[in-house]
mmCIF file with all atom_site columns, C-alpha atoms in Angstrom:
data_model
loop_
_atom_site.group_PDB
_atom_site.id
_atom_site.type_symbol
_atom_site.label_atom_id
_atom_site.label_alt_id
_atom_site.label_comp_id
_atom_site.label_asym_id
_atom_site.label_entity_id
_atom_site.label_seq_id
_atom_site.pdbx_PDB_ins_code
_atom_site.Cartn_x
_atom_site.Cartn_y
_atom_site.Cartn_z
_atom_site.occupancy
_atom_site.B_iso_or_equiv
_atom_site.pdbx_formal_charge
_atom_site.auth_seq_id
_atom_site.auth_comp_id
_atom_site.auth_asym_id
_atom_site.auth_atom_id
_atom_site.pdbx_PDB_model_num
ATOM 1   C CA . ARG A 1 1   ? 103.530 72.352  120.634 1.00 83.00 ? 5   ARG A CA 1
ATOM 2   C CA . ASP A 1 2   ? 101.321 74.734  118.645 1.00 92.00 ? 6   ASP A CA 1
ATOM 3   C CA . LYS A 1 3   ? 103.535 76.686  116.426 1.00 93.00 ? 7   LYS A CA 1
ATOM 4   C CA . ALA A 1 4   ? 101.057 79.758  116.387 1.00 95.00 ? 8   ALA A CA 1
ATOM 5   C CA . ILE A 1 5   ? 101.728 80.627  120.136 1.00 96.00 ? 9   ILE A CA 1
ATOM 6   C CA . SER A 1 6   ? 105.079 78.711  120.899 1.00 96.00 ? 10  SER A CA 1
ATOM 7   C CA . HIS A 1 7   ? 107.409 79.598  118.227 1.00 95.00 ? 11  HIS A CA 1
ATOM 8   C CA . THR A 1 8   ? 108.567 83.143  117.362 1.00 95.00 ? 12  THR A CA 1
ATOM 9   C CA . TYR A 1 9   ? 109.966 84.281  114.274 1.00 95.00 ? 13  TYR A CA 1
ATOM 10  C CA . GLU A 1 10  ? 110.437 87.504  112.313 1.00 96.00 ? 14  GLU A CA 1
ATOM 11  C CA . PRO A 1 11  ? 107.511 88.587  110.441 1.00 96.00 ? 15  PRO A CA 1
ATOM 12  C CA . GLY A 1 12  ? 108.868 90.927  108.030 1.00 95.00 ? 16  GLY A CA 1
ATOM 13  C CA . SER A 1 13  ? 106.250 92.739  105.994 1.00 96.00 ? 17  SER A CA 1
ATOM 14  C CA . THR A 1 14  ? 103.119 91.901  107.702 1.00 98.00 ? 18  THR A CA 1
ATOM 15  C CA . PHE A 1 15  ? 104.298 94.230  110.501 1.00 98.00 ? 19  PHE A CA 1
ATOM 16  C CA . LYS A 1 16  ? 104.181 97.058  107.908 1.00 98.00 ? 20  LYS A CA 1
ATOM 17  C CA . ILE A 1 17  ? 100.070 96.831  108.797 1.00 98.00 ? 21  ILE A CA 1
ATOM 18  C CA . MET A 1 18  ? 100.997 98.093  112.270 1.00 98.00 ? 22  MET A CA 1
ATOM 19  C CA . MET A 1 19  ? 103.783 100.961 111.195 1.00 98.00 ? 23  MET A CA 1
ATOM 20  C CA . ALA A 1 20  ? 101.333 102.191 108.493 1.00 98.00 ? 24  ALA A CA 1
ATOM 21  C CA . ALA A 1 21  ? 98.473  102.523 111.314 1.00 98.00 ? 25  ALA A CA 1
ATOM 22  C CA . ALA A 1 22  ? 100.851 104.277 113.624 1.00 98.00 ? 26  ALA A CA 1
ATOM 23  C CA . ALA A 1 23  ? 102.091 106.724 111.140 1.00 98.00 ? 27  ALA A CA 1
ATOM 24  C CA . LEU A 1 24  ? 98.520  107.628 110.098 1.00 98.00 ? 28  LEU A CA 1
ATOM 25  C CA . GLU A 1 25  ? 97.456  107.906 113.734 1.00 98.00 ? 29  GLU A CA 1
ATOM 26  C CA . GLU A 1 26  ? 100.485 110.102 114.300 1.00 98.00 ? 30  GLU A CA 1
ATOM 27  C CA . ASN A 1 27  ? 99.908  112.247 111.317 1.00 98.00 ? 31  ASN A CA 1
ATOM 28  C CA . ILE A 1 28  ? 103.545 111.428 110.185 1.00 98.00 ? 32  ILE A CA 1
ATOM 29  C CA . VAL A 1 29  ? 102.117 110.480 106.509 1.00 98.00 ? 33  VAL A CA 1
ATOM 30  C CA . ASP A 1 30  ? 98.573  110.608 104.683 1.00 98.00 ? 34  ASP A CA 1
ATOM 31  C CA . GLU A 1 31  ? 97.697  108.419 101.804 1.00 98.00 ? 35  GLU A CA 1
ATOM 32  C CA . ASN A 1 32  ? 99.208  111.061 99.673  1.00 98.00 ? 36  ASN A CA 1
ATOM 33  C CA . THR A 1 33  ? 102.531 111.765 101.061 1.00 98.00 ? 37  THR A CA 1
ATOM 34  C CA . ASN A 1 34  ? 104.868 111.302 98.585  1.00 98.00 ? 38  ASN A CA 1
ATOM 35  C CA . PHE A 1 35  ? 108.273 109.068 98.639  1.00 98.00 ? 39  PHE A CA 1
ATOM 36  C CA . PHE A 1 36  ? 110.930 107.994 95.959  1.00 97.00 ? 40  PHE A CA 1
ATOM 37  C CA . CYS A 1 37  ? 112.434 104.523 96.161  1.00 97.00 ? 41  CYS A CA 1
ATOM 38  C CA . SER A 1 38  ? 115.755 104.140 94.241  1.00 97.00 ? 42  SER A CA 1
ATOM 39  C CA . GLY A 1 39  ? 116.189 100.298 95.080  1.00 96.00 ? 43  GLY A CA 1
ATOM 40  C CA . ILE A 1 40  ? 118.289 101.183 98.229  1.00 95.00 ? 44  ILE A CA 1
ATOM 41  C CA . LYS A 1 41  ? 118.369 103.463 101.083 1.00 96.00 ? 45  LYS A CA 1
ATOM 42  C CA . LYS A 1 42  ? 121.594 104.605 103.094 1.00 96.00 ? 46  LYS A CA 1
ATOM 43  C CA . VAL A 1 43  ? 121.013 104.389 106.660 1.00 96.00 ? 47  VAL A CA 1
ATOM 44  C CA . ALA A 1 44  ? 124.064 105.451 108.665 1.00 94.00 ? 48  ALA A CA 1
ATOM 45  C CA . ASP A 1 45  ? 126.769 103.321 107.424 1.00 93.00 ? 49  ASP A CA 1
ATOM 46  C CA . ARG A 1 46  ? 124.451 100.624 106.050 1.00 93.00 ? 50  ARG A CA 1
ATOM 47  C CA . GLU A 1 47  ? 122.906 100.527 102.356 1.00 95.00 ? 51  GLU A CA 1
ATOM 48  C CA . ILE A 1 48  ? 119.907 98.469  102.680 1.00 95.00 ? 52  ILE A CA 1
ATOM 49  C CA . GLU A 1 49  ? 118.122 97.223  99.774  1.00 91.00 ? 53  GLU A CA 1
ATOM 50  C CA . CYS A 1 50  ? 114.464 97.415  98.710  1.00 93.00 ? 54  CYS A CA 1
ATOM 51  C CA . ALA A 1 51  ? 112.954 93.812  97.201  1.00 89.00 ? 55  ALA A CA 1
ATOM 52  C CA . ASN A 1 52  ? 112.786 95.608  94.161  1.00 92.00 ? 56  ASN A CA 1
ATOM 53  C CA . HIS A 1 53  ? 116.597 96.197  93.586  1.00 92.00 ? 57  HIS A CA 1
ATOM 54  C CA . ASN A 1 54  ? 115.624 98.470  90.340  1.00 94.00 ? 58  ASN A CA 1
ATOM 55  C CA . GLY A 1 55  ? 113.574 100.757 92.979  1.00 96.00 ? 59  GLY A CA 1
ATOM 56  C CA . HIS A 1 56  ? 109.731 101.694 92.909  1.00 97.00 ? 60  HIS A CA 1
ATOM 57  C CA . GLY A 1 57  ? 110.653 105.355 91.750  1.00 97.00 ? 61  GLY A CA 1
ATOM 58  C CA . ALA A 1 58  ? 108.134 107.848 92.775  1.00 98.00 ? 62  ALA A CA 1
ATOM 59  C CA . GLN A 1 59  ? 105.218 106.775 94.854  1.00 97.00 ? 63  GLN A CA 1
ATOM 60  C CA . ASN A 1 60  ? 102.593 107.862 97.355  1.00 98.00 ? 64  ASN A CA 1
ATOM 61  C CA . PHE A 1 61  ? 102.053 106.157 100.676 1.00 98.00 ? 65  PHE A CA 1
ATOM 62  C CA . VAL A 1 62  ? 99.469  103.990 99.621  1.00 98.00 ? 66  VAL A CA 1
ATOM 63  C CA . GLU A 1 63  ? 101.219 102.827 96.546  1.00 97.00 ? 67  GLU A CA 1
ATOM 64  C CA . GLY A 1 64  ? 104.376 102.140 98.895  1.00 97.00 ? 68  GLY A CA 1
ATOM 65  C CA . VAL A 1 65  ? 102.161 99.897  100.808 1.00 97.00 ? 69  VAL A CA 1
ATOM 66  C CA . LYS A 1 66  ? 100.748 98.146  97.811  1.00 97.00 ? 70  LYS A CA 1
ATOM 67  C CA . ASN A 1 67  ? 104.674 97.843  96.335  1.00 96.00 ? 71  ASN A CA 1
ATOM 68  C CA . SER A 1 68  ? 105.679 96.678  100.168 1.00 96.00 ? 72  SER A CA 1
ATOM 69  C CA . CYS A 1 69  ? 108.233 98.952  99.575  1.00 97.00 ? 73  CYS A CA 1
ATOM 70  C CA . ASN A 1 70  ? 111.152 98.987  102.440 1.00 96.00 ? 74  ASN A CA 1
ATOM 71  C CA . PRO A 1 71  ? 112.528 102.432 101.935 1.00 97.00 ? 75  PRO A CA 1
ATOM 72  C CA . VAL A 1 72  ? 109.168 103.763 102.538 1.00 98.00 ? 76  VAL A CA 1
ATOM 73  C CA . PHE A 1 73  ? 108.935 102.232 105.477 1.00 98.00 ? 77  PHE A CA 1
ATOM 74  C CA . MET A 1 74  ? 112.403 102.877 106.721 1.00 97.00 ? 78  MET A CA 1
ATOM 75  C CA . GLU A 1 75  ? 111.679 106.668 106.122 1.00 97.00 ? 79  GLU A CA 1
ATOM 76  C CA . VAL A 1 76  ? 108.518 106.619 108.080 1.00 98.00 ? 80  VAL A CA 1
ATOM 77  C CA . GLY A 1 77  ? 110.211 104.803 110.719 1.00 97.00 ? 81  GLY A CA 1
ATOM 78  C CA . LEU A 1 78  ? 112.990 107.261 111.289 1.00 97.00 ? 82  LEU A CA 1
ATOM 79  C CA . ALA A 1 79  ? 110.496 110.083 111.128 1.00 97.00 ? 83  ALA A CA 1
ATOM 80  C CA . MET A 1 80  ? 108.503 108.241 113.929 1.00 98.00 ? 84  MET A CA 1
ATOM 81  C CA . GLY A 1 81  ? 111.682 107.863 116.059 1.00 97.00 ? 85  GLY A CA 1
ATOM 82  C CA . GLU A 1 82  ? 112.608 105.259 118.691 1.00 97.00 ? 86  GLU A CA 1
ATOM 83  C CA . ASP A 1 83  ? 110.214 106.360 121.571 1.00 97.00 ? 87  ASP A CA 1
ATOM 84  C CA . THR A 1 84  ? 107.099 106.374 119.543 1.00 98.00 ? 88  THR A CA 1
ATOM 85  C CA . PHE A 1 85  ? 107.986 103.321 117.565 1.00 98.00 ? 89  PHE A CA 1
ATOM 86  C CA . MET A 1 86  ? 108.489 101.627 120.918 1.00 97.00 ? 90  MET A CA 1
ATOM 87  C CA . ASP A 1 87  ? 105.135 103.177 122.370 1.00 98.00 ? 91  ASP A CA 1
ATOM 88  C CA . TYR A 1 88  ? 103.058 101.763 119.344 1.00 98.00 ? 92  TYR A CA 1
ATOM 89  C CA . TYR A 1 89  ? 105.071 98.227  119.521 1.00 98.00 ? 93  TYR A CA 1
ATOM 90  C CA . GLU A 1 90  ? 104.149 97.884  123.078 1.00 98.00 ? 94  GLU A CA 1
ATOM 91  C CA . ALA A 1 91  ? 100.432 99.389  122.809 1.00 98.00 ? 95  ALA A CA 1
ATOM 92  C CA . PHE A 1 92  ? 99.920  96.352  119.807 1.00 98.00 ? 96  PHE A CA 1
ATOM 93  C CA . GLY A 1 93  ? 100.831 93.830  122.625 1.00 98.00 ? 97  GLY A CA 1
ATOM 94  C CA . PHE A 1 94  ? 104.496 93.007  121.145 1.00 97.00 ? 98  PHE A CA 1
ATOM 95  C CA . THR A 1 95  ? 106.022 93.212  124.620 1.00 97.00 ? 99  THR A CA 1
ATOM 96  C CA . GLU A 1 96  ? 104.018 90.524  126.471 1.00 97.00 ? 100 GLU A CA 1
ATOM 97  C CA . LYS A 1 97  ? 102.144 87.326  126.025 1.00 97.00 ? 101 LYS A CA 1
ATOM 98  C CA . THR A 1 98  ? 98.604  87.707  124.490 1.00 97.00 ? 102 THR A CA 1
ATOM 99  C CA . GLY A 1 99  ? 97.181  85.634  127.494 1.00 94.00 ? 103 GLY A CA 1
ATOM 100 C CA . ILE A 1 100 ? 95.446  83.304  125.195 1.00 94.00 ? 104 ILE A CA 1
ATOM 101 C CA . ASN A 1 101 ? 94.010  80.222  127.176 1.00 89.00 ? 105 ASN A CA 1
ATOM 102 C CA . LEU A 1 102 ? 96.548  77.602  125.970 1.00 92.00 ? 106 LEU A CA 1
ATOM 103 C CA . GLY A 1 103 ? 99.612  76.107  127.105 1.00 90.00 ? 107 GLY A CA 1
ATOM 104 C CA . GLY A 1 104 ? 103.033 76.977  126.188 1.00 94.00 ? 108 GLY A CA 1
ATOM 105 C CA . GLU A 1 105 ? 102.860 80.870  124.825 1.00 96.00 ? 109 GLU A CA 1
ATOM 106 C CA . SER A 1 106 ? 106.137 82.326  124.178 1.00 96.00 ? 110 SER A CA 1
ATOM 107 C CA . SER A 1 107 ? 107.803 85.588  124.504 1.00 95.00 ? 111 SER A CA 1
ATOM 108 C CA . SER A 1 108 ? 108.576 87.933  122.103 1.00 96.00 ? 112 SER A CA 1
ATOM 109 C CA . ILE A 1 109 ? 112.325 88.864  121.575 1.00 94.00 ? 113 ILE A CA 1
ATOM 110 C CA . TYR A 1 110 ? 112.963 92.494  120.967 1.00 94.00 ? 114 TYR A CA 1
ATOM 111 C CA . TYR A 1 111 ? 115.649 95.583  121.122 1.00 93.00 ? 115 TYR A CA 1
ATOM 112 C CA . ASP A 1 112 ? 115.854 97.074  124.531 1.00 89.00 ? 116 ASP A CA 1
ATOM 113 C CA . LYS A 1 113 ? 117.743 100.018 122.841 1.00 93.00 ? 117 LYS A CA 1
ATOM 114 C CA . MET A 1 114 ? 117.807 100.866 119.103 1.00 95.00 ? 118 MET A CA 1
ATOM 115 C CA . ASN A 1 115 ? 120.121 102.373 116.851 1.00 96.00 ? 119 ASN A CA 1
ATOM 116 C CA . GLU A 1 116 ? 119.357 104.191 113.496 1.00 96.00 ? 120 GLU A CA 1
ATOM 117 C CA . VAL A 1 117 ? 119.724 100.913 111.598 1.00 96.00 ? 121 VAL A CA 1
ATOM 118 C CA . ASP A 1 118 ? 118.016 99.021  114.321 1.00 96.00 ? 122 ASP A CA 1
ATOM 119 C CA . LEU A 1 119 ? 114.857 101.268 113.939 1.00 97.00 ? 123 LEU A CA 1
ATOM 120 C CA . ALA A 1 120 ? 115.111 101.292 110.112 1.00 97.00 ? 124 ALA A CA 1
ATOM 121 C CA . THR A 1 121 ? 114.973 97.507  109.698 1.00 96.00 ? 125 THR A CA 1
ATOM 122 C CA . SER A 1 122 ? 112.624 96.990  112.435 1.00 97.00 ? 126 SER A CA 1
ATOM 123 C CA . SER A 1 123 ? 110.228 99.329  110.360 1.00 97.00 ? 127 SER A CA 1
ATOM 124 C CA . PHE A 1 124 ? 109.627 96.796  107.892 1.00 96.00 ? 128 PHE A CA 1
ATOM 125 C CA . GLY A 1 125 ? 109.530 93.824  110.326 1.00 96.00 ? 129 GLY A CA 1
ATOM 126 C CA . GLN A 1 126 ? 113.374 92.504  110.558 1.00 95.00 ? 130 GLN A CA 1
ATOM 127 C CA . GLY A 1 127 ? 115.218 92.392  113.707 1.00 94.00 ? 131 GLY A CA 1
ATOM 128 C CA . PHE A 1 128 ? 112.647 91.299  116.256 1.00 96.00 ? 132 PHE A CA 1
ATOM 129 C CA . GLN A 1 129 ? 110.952 88.068  116.785 1.00 96.00 ? 133 GLN A CA 1
ATOM 130 C CA . VAL A 1 130 ? 106.920 87.668  117.620 1.00 97.00 ? 134 VAL A CA 1
ATOM 131 C CA . THR A 1 131 ? 104.614 84.737  117.966 1.00 97.00 ? 135 THR A CA 1
ATOM 132 C CA . PRO A 1 132 ? 101.848 84.465  115.226 1.00 97.00 ? 136 PRO A CA 1
ATOM 133 C CA . ILE A 1 133 ? 99.168  84.810  117.489 1.00 97.00 ? 137 ILE A CA 1
ATOM 134 C CA . GLN A 1 134 ? 100.646 88.222  118.835 1.00 98.00 ? 138 GLN A CA 1
ATOM 135 C CA . LEU A 1 135 ? 100.948 89.063  115.001 1.00 98.00 ? 139 LEU A CA 1
ATOM 136 C CA . ILE A 1 136 ? 97.186  88.222  114.582 1.00 97.00 ? 140 ILE A CA 1
ATOM 137 C CA . THR A 1 137 ? 96.179  90.145  117.684 1.00 98.00 ? 141 THR A CA 1
ATOM 138 C CA . ALA A 1 138 ? 97.992  93.210  116.329 1.00 98.00 ? 142 ALA A CA 1
ATOM 139 C CA . VAL A 1 139 ? 96.598  92.939  112.864 1.00 98.00 ? 143 VAL A CA 1
ATOM 140 C CA . SER A 1 140 ? 93.118  92.242  113.996 1.00 98.00 ? 144 SER A CA 1
ATOM 141 C CA . THR A 1 141 ? 93.491  95.597  116.017 1.00 98.00 ? 145 THR A CA 1
ATOM 142 C CA . VAL A 1 142 ? 94.250  97.500  113.197 1.00 98.00 ? 146 VAL A CA 1
ATOM 143 C CA . ILE A 1 143 ? 91.229  96.528  111.495 1.00 97.00 ? 147 ILE A CA 1
ATOM 144 C CA . ASN A 1 144 ? 88.593  96.229  113.745 1.00 97.00 ? 148 ASN A CA 1
ATOM 145 C CA . GLY A 1 145 ? 88.099  99.692  114.911 1.00 98.00 ? 149 GLY A CA 1
ATOM 146 C CA . GLY A 1 146 ? 91.318  99.896  117.089 1.00 98.00 ? 150 GLY A CA 1
ATOM 147 C CA . GLU A 1 147 ? 91.017  98.145  119.976 1.00 98.00 ? 151 GLU A CA 1
ATOM 148 C CA . ARG A 1 148 ? 93.088  95.298  121.163 1.00 98.00 ? 152 ARG A CA 1
ATOM 149 C CA . MET A 1 149 ? 91.342  92.379  122.264 1.00 97.00 ? 153 MET A CA 1
ATOM 150 C CA . LYS A 1 150 ? 92.219  89.287  124.242 1.00 96.00 ? 154 LYS A CA 1
ATOM 151 C CA . PRO A 1 151 ? 92.332  86.533  121.879 1.00 96.00 ? 155 PRO A CA 1
ATOM 152 C CA . LEU A 1 152 ? 89.765  83.815  122.937 1.00 93.00 ? 156 LEU A CA 1
ATOM 153 C CA . ILE A 1 153 ? 89.426  79.922  122.095 1.00 90.00 ? 157 ILE A CA 1
ATOM 154 C CA . VAL A 1 154 ? 86.239  79.092  123.948 1.00 92.00 ? 158 VAL A CA 1
ATOM 155 C CA . LYS A 1 155 ? 83.018  81.010  123.533 1.00 92.00 ? 159 LYS A CA 1
ATOM 156 C CA . GLU A 1 156 ? 80.972  78.920  126.082 1.00 95.00 ? 160 GLU A CA 1
ATOM 157 C CA . ILE A 1 157 ? 80.853  75.800  128.042 1.00 96.00 ? 161 ILE A CA 1
ATOM 158 C CA . LYS A 1 158 ? 77.660  73.579  127.651 1.00 97.00 ? 162 LYS A CA 1
ATOM 159 C CA . ASN A 1 159 ? 75.949  70.777  129.334 1.00 96.00 ? 163 ASN A CA 1
ATOM 160 C CA . SER A 1 160 ? 72.753  68.940  129.097 1.00 96.00 ? 164 SER A CA 1
ATOM 161 C CA . GLU A 1 161 ? 71.106  71.642  131.214 1.00 94.00 ? 165 GLU A CA 1
ATOM 162 C CA . GLY A 1 162 ? 72.308  74.412  128.973 1.00 95.00 ? 166 GLY A CA 1
ATOM 163 C CA . VAL A 1 163 ? 75.363  76.997  129.351 1.00 95.00 ? 167 VAL A CA 1
ATOM 164 C CA . VAL A 1 164 ? 77.810  76.387  132.101 1.00 96.00 ? 168 VAL A CA 1
ATOM 165 C CA . LYS A 1 165 ? 79.898  79.445  131.623 1.00 95.00 ? 169 LYS A CA 1
ATOM 166 C CA . THR A 1 166 ? 80.439  81.978  128.893 1.00 95.00 ? 170 THR A CA 1
ATOM 167 C CA . PHE A 1 167 ? 83.572  83.649  128.023 1.00 93.00 ? 171 PHE A CA 1
ATOM 168 C CA . GLU A 1 168 ? 83.164  87.273  127.099 1.00 93.00 ? 172 GLU A CA 1
ATOM 169 C CA . SER A 1 169 ? 85.328  89.598  124.880 1.00 92.00 ? 173 SER A CA 1
ATOM 170 C CA . GLU A 1 170 ? 87.915  91.453  126.765 1.00 94.00 ? 174 GLU A CA 1
ATOM 171 C CA . VAL A 1 171 ? 89.336  94.660  125.478 1.00 97.00 ? 175 VAL A CA 1
ATOM 172 C CA . GLN A 1 172 ? 93.054  95.219  126.428 1.00 97.00 ? 176 GLN A CA 1
ATOM 173 C CA . ASN A 1 173 ? 93.417  98.968  125.249 1.00 97.00 ? 177 ASN A CA 1
ATOM 174 C CA . ARG A 1 174 ? 92.620  101.315 122.361 1.00 98.00 ? 178 ARG A CA 1
ATOM 175 C CA . VAL A 1 175 ? 95.720  101.492 120.095 1.00 98.00 ? 179 VAL A CA 1
ATOM 176 C CA . ILE A 1 176 ? 94.433  103.857 117.104 1.00 98.00 ? 180 ILE A CA 1
ATOM 177 C CA . SER A 1 177 ? 91.398  105.730 116.300 1.00 98.00 ? 181 SER A CA 1
ATOM 178 C CA . GLU A 1 178 ? 87.828  104.427 114.679 1.00 98.00 ? 182 GLU A CA 1
ATOM 179 C CA . ASP A 1 179 ? 88.953  106.813 111.794 1.00 98.00 ? 183 ASP A CA 1
ATOM 180 C CA . THR A 1 180 ? 92.814  105.282 111.130 1.00 98.00 ? 184 THR A CA 1
ATOM 181 C CA . SER A 1 181 ? 91.143  101.974 111.372 1.00 98.00 ? 185 SER A CA 1
ATOM 182 C CA . LYS A 1 182 ? 88.943  102.634 108.552 1.00 98.00 ? 186 LYS A CA 1
ATOM 183 C CA . ARG A 1 183 ? 91.569  104.110 106.286 1.00 98.00 ? 187 ARG A CA 1
ATOM 184 C CA . MET A 1 184 ? 93.743  101.084 107.008 1.00 98.00 ? 188 MET A CA 1
ATOM 185 C CA . ARG A 1 185 ? 90.954  98.745  105.743 1.00 98.00 ? 189 ARG A CA 1
ATOM 186 C CA . GLU A 1 186 ? 90.729  100.549 102.654 1.00 98.00 ? 190 GLU A CA 1
ATOM 187 C CA . ILE A 1 187 ? 94.416  100.736 101.831 1.00 98.00 ? 191 ILE A CA 1
ATOM 188 C CA . LEU A 1 188 ? 95.134  96.980  102.885 1.00 98.00 ? 192 LEU A CA 1
ATOM 189 C CA . GLU A 1 189 ? 91.923  96.249  100.532 1.00 98.00 ? 193 GLU A CA 1
ATOM 190 C CA . GLN A 1 190 ? 93.826  97.836  97.780  1.00 97.00 ? 194 GLN A CA 1
ATOM 191 C CA . VAL A 1 191 ? 96.873  95.570  98.525  1.00 97.00 ? 195 VAL A CA 1
ATOM 192 C CA . VAL A 1 192 ? 94.751  92.597  97.332  1.00 97.00 ? 196 VAL A CA 1
ATOM 193 C CA . ALA A 1 193 ? 92.391  94.059  94.830  1.00 96.00 ? 197 ALA A CA 1
ATOM 194 C CA . ASP A 1 194 ? 95.072  96.059  92.640  1.00 96.00 ? 198 ASP A CA 1
ATOM 195 C CA . PRO A 1 195 ? 96.174  93.283  90.110  1.00 95.00 ? 199 PRO A CA 1
ATOM 196 C CA . ASN A 1 196 ? 99.708  94.697  90.300  1.00 94.00 ? 200 ASN A CA 1
ATOM 197 C CA . ALA A 1 197 ? 100.033 94.753  93.949  1.00 95.00 ? 201 ALA A CA 1
ATOM 198 C CA . THR A 1 198 ? 101.750 92.270  96.217  1.00 94.00 ? 202 THR A CA 1
ATOM 199 C CA . GLY A 1 199 ? 98.630  90.485  97.633  1.00 95.00 ? 203 GLY A CA 1
ATOM 200 C CA . LYS A 1 200 ? 96.987  90.175  94.411  1.00 96.00 ? 204 LYS A CA 1
ATOM 201 C CA . ASN A 1 201 ? 96.839  86.265  94.543  1.00 96.00 ? 205 ASN A CA 1
ATOM 202 C CA . ALA A 1 202 ? 94.470  86.658  97.876  1.00 97.00 ? 206 ALA A CA 1
ATOM 203 C CA . TYR A 1 203 ? 91.820  88.318  95.634  1.00 97.00 ? 207 TYR A CA 1
ATOM 204 C CA . VAL A 1 204 ? 88.416  86.375  95.392  1.00 96.00 ? 208 VAL A CA 1
ATOM 205 C CA . LYS A 1 205 ? 86.025  87.793  92.910  1.00 95.00 ? 209 LYS A CA 1
ATOM 206 C CA . GLY A 1 206 ? 82.855  88.936  94.771  1.00 96.00 ? 210 GLY A CA 1
ATOM 207 C CA . TYR A 1 207 ? 84.387  89.330  98.385  1.00 96.00 ? 211 TYR A CA 1
ATOM 208 C CA . ARG A 1 208 ? 86.263  92.514  99.869  1.00 95.00 ? 212 ARG A CA 1
ATOM 209 C CA . ILE A 1 209 ? 89.595  91.048  100.948 1.00 97.00 ? 213 ILE A CA 1
ATOM 210 C CA . GLY A 1 210 ? 92.466  93.239  102.738 1.00 97.00 ? 214 GLY A CA 1
ATOM 211 C CA . GLY A 1 211 ? 95.664  91.699  103.222 1.00 97.00 ? 215 GLY A CA 1
ATOM 212 C CA . LYS A 1 212 ? 99.698  91.958  103.571 1.00 97.00 ? 216 LYS A CA 1
ATOM 213 C CA . THR A 1 213 ? 102.360 89.894  102.539 1.00 95.00 ? 217 THR A CA 1
ATOM 214 C CA . GLY A 1 214 ? 105.800 89.364  104.417 1.00 95.00 ? 218 GLY A CA 1
ATOM 215 C CA . THR A 1 215 ? 109.111 88.038  103.454 1.00 91.00 ? 219 THR A CA 1
ATOM 216 C CA . SER A 1 216 ? 111.539 88.032  106.103 1.00 90.00 ? 220 SER A CA 1
ATOM 217 C CA . GLU A 1 217 ? 115.631 86.851  105.665 1.00 88.00 ? 221 GLU A CA 1
ATOM 218 C CA . LYS A 1 218 ? 116.322 83.993  108.065 1.00 88.00 ? 222 LYS A CA 1
ATOM 219 C CA . GLN A 1 219 ? 119.267 84.251  110.579 1.00 84.00 ? 223 GLN A CA 1
ATOM 220 C CA . PRO A 1 220 ? 122.394 84.166  109.230 1.00 83.00 ? 224 PRO A CA 1
ATOM 221 C CA . ARG A 1 221 ? 121.658 86.810  106.915 1.00 81.00 ? 225 ARG A CA 1
ATOM 222 C CA . GLY A 1 222 ? 122.860 86.342  103.211 1.00 79.00 ? 226 GLY A CA 1
ATOM 223 C CA . SER A 1 223 ? 121.846 82.413  103.645 1.00 83.00 ? 227 SER A CA 1
ATOM 224 C CA . ASP A 1 224 ? 119.096 82.979  101.090 1.00 86.00 ? 228 ASP A CA 1
ATOM 225 C CA . LYS A 1 225 ? 116.797 81.312  103.222 1.00 92.00 ? 229 LYS A CA 1
ATOM 226 C CA . ARG A 1 226 ? 113.198 83.268  104.064 1.00 92.00 ? 230 ARG A CA 1
ATOM 227 C CA . ILE A 1 227 ? 110.124 82.916  105.686 1.00 92.00 ? 231 ILE A CA 1
ATOM 228 C CA . ALA A 1 228 ? 107.118 83.712  103.465 1.00 94.00 ? 232 ALA A CA 1
ATOM 229 C CA . SER A 1 229 ? 103.809 84.692  104.943 1.00 95.00 ? 233 SER A CA 1
ATOM 230 C CA . PHE A 1 230 ? 100.425 86.109  104.273 1.00 96.00 ? 234 PHE A CA 1
ATOM 231 C CA . VAL A 1 231 ? 97.651  87.982  106.828 1.00 97.00 ? 235 VAL A CA 1
ATOM 232 C CA . GLY A 1 232 ? 94.371  88.573  105.446 1.00 96.00 ? 236 GLY A CA 1
#
């Protein structure tokens, strides 16, 4: 089994890349939209904590991304609403297999109907499961100009006489605009380039690198077991 395509997991904060892109595209936020993080956010009957229990205090949206602040993304998700959230969740390819030409690709697991708490936790990447190849495909969509591509393994097949078959890139759909994609590349570069941001360990002098950390809490909640990841 190839875990990248056959196993599902809760992505955690790497999913915030798609949330941020959707929020910018829908004009729910811009880079300078102000937020305040006290370390906890009450949603319905639940108190949901930020990773920073002391809170990040006042911050703009870009700082919220750099800090990977859960309350910021809960606010964004609740402002977005379930219908728009699901529209983008589907557009980014999370409700279907990518169709990659390898065997054993798994389907994702996601809410059929969300309440307010489900929407809040989904906004920072918890409560649903995706495959790594789905996540990589969605992140690539955000940074490549906004078009979701079908992932390819083989470029061409050759024999002694030359090329027998070529596999062409295939656009599945456009999800965000070129402008939103450019803005996201700049934001994600700051996540790595800023020495105080969560992605600072991925910084390599002389290279422009963007990325996002992720830490999702495994089931059952409260077991103190987590999945740590990084997408760059």
